[in-house]
Amino acid sequence: METKDQVLDTMRKAGEPLNAGKIAELSGLDRKDVDKAMKALKEEGAIVSPKRCYWEPAK
């Protein structure tokens, strides 16, 4: 599974907006990998930020 897919999967399972540190903790991925994946997901419009520094999958 690609890192971006793991990040999205972790966000969906959590059911609430998460920050990068929490995603790394829950998924077991390295924080730097999570940051890179989130940057790509933001550019694709796959994740949105309902509040500062917290992200969730786009509807």
mmCIF file of C-alpha atoms in Angstrom:
data_model
loop_
_atom_site.group_PDB
_atom_site.id
_atom_site.type_symbol
_atom_site.label_atom_id
_atom_site.label_comp_id
_atom_site.label_asym_id
_atom_site.label_seq_id
_atom_site.Cartn_x
_atom_site.Cartn_y
_atom_site.Cartn_z
ATOM 1 C CA MET A 1 0.000 0.000 0.000
ATOM 2 C CA GLU A 2 1.311 3.423 -0.948
ATOM 3 C CA THR A 3 2.033 5.905 1.855
ATOM 4 C CA LYS A 4 -0.685 8.274 0.601
ATOM 5 C CA ASP A 5 -3.216 5.431 0.769
ATOM 6 C CA GLN A 6 -2.123 4.549 4.301
ATOM 7 C CA VAL A 7 -2.493 8.177 5.413
ATOM 8 C CA LEU A 8 -5.996 8.411 3.911
ATOM 9 C CA ASP A 9 -6.974 5.052 5.425
ATOM 10 C CA THR A 10 -5.783 6.183 8.870
ATOM 11 C CA MET A 11 -7.784 9.415 8.552
ATOM 12 C CA ARG A 12 -10.946 7.542 7.545
ATOM 13 C CA LYS A 13 -10.624 5.063 10.412
ATOM 14 C CA ALA A 14 -10.114 7.854 12.960
ATOM 15 C CA GLY A 15 -13.376 9.528 11.943
ATOM 16 C CA GLU A 16 -12.124 12.942 13.054
ATOM 17 C CA PRO A 17 -9.647 15.551 11.786
ATOM 18 C CA LEU A 18 -6.039 14.656 12.617
ATOM 19 C CA ASN A 19 -2.691 16.414 12.574
ATOM 20 C CA ALA A 20 0.402 14.866 10.979
ATOM 21 C CA GLY A 21 1.867 13.745 14.305
ATOM 22 C CA LYS A 22 -1.269 11.824 15.226
ATOM 23 C CA ILE A 23 -1.437 10.227 11.774
ATOM 24 C CA ALA A 24 2.177 9.081 12.136
ATOM 25 C CA GLU A 25 1.416 7.675 15.602
ATOM 26 C CA LEU A 26 -1.727 5.812 14.526
ATOM 27 C CA SER A 27 -0.350 4.468 11.247
ATOM 28 C CA GLY A 28 3.143 3.580 12.425
ATOM 29 C CA LEU A 29 4.628 5.535 9.517
ATOM 30 C CA ASP A 30 7.617 7.857 9.810
ATOM 31 C CA ARG A 31 6.598 11.501 10.347
ATOM 32 C CA LYS A 32 8.618 12.677 7.323
ATOM 33 C CA ASP A 33 6.810 10.171 5.097
ATOM 34 C CA VAL A 34 3.449 11.335 6.469
ATOM 35 C CA ASP A 35 4.364 14.981 5.760
ATOM 36 C CA LYS A 36 5.351 14.150 2.153
ATOM 37 C CA ALA A 37 2.166 12.153 1.589
ATOM 38 C CA MET A 38 -0.009 14.901 3.085
ATOM 39 C CA LYS A 39 1.642 17.522 0.863
ATOM 40 C CA ALA A 40 0.789 15.447 -2.210
ATOM 41 C CA LEU A 41 -2.764 14.794 -0.965
ATOM 42 C CA LYS A 42 -3.300 18.530 -0.364
ATOM 43 C CA GLU A 43 -2.172 19.321 -3.929
ATOM 44 C CA GLU A 44 -4.562 16.669 -5.292
ATOM 45 C CA GLY A 45 -7.439 18.044 -3.205
ATOM 46 C CA ALA A 46 -7.872 14.652 -1.513
ATOM 47 C CA ILE A 47 -7.739 16.133 1.998
ATOM 48 C CA VAL A 48 -9.192 19.313 3.475
ATOM 49 C CA SER A 49 -8.538 21.274 6.640
ATOM 50 C CA PRO A 50 -11.620 21.986 8.780
ATOM 51 C CA LYS A 51 -9.421 23.762 11.359
ATOM 52 C CA ARG A 52 -5.825 24.942 11.462
ATOM 53 C CA CYS A 53 -3.237 22.129 11.284
ATOM 54 C CA TYR A 54 -5.876 19.371 11.260
ATOM 55 C CA TRP A 55 -6.860 17.433 8.158
ATOM 56 C CA GLU A 56 -9.551 15.025 7.007
ATOM 57 C CA PRO A 57 -10.414 13.284 3.717
ATOM 58 C CA ALA A 58 -12.313 15.467 1.247
ATOM 59 C CA LYS A 59 -15.976 14.585 0.896
#
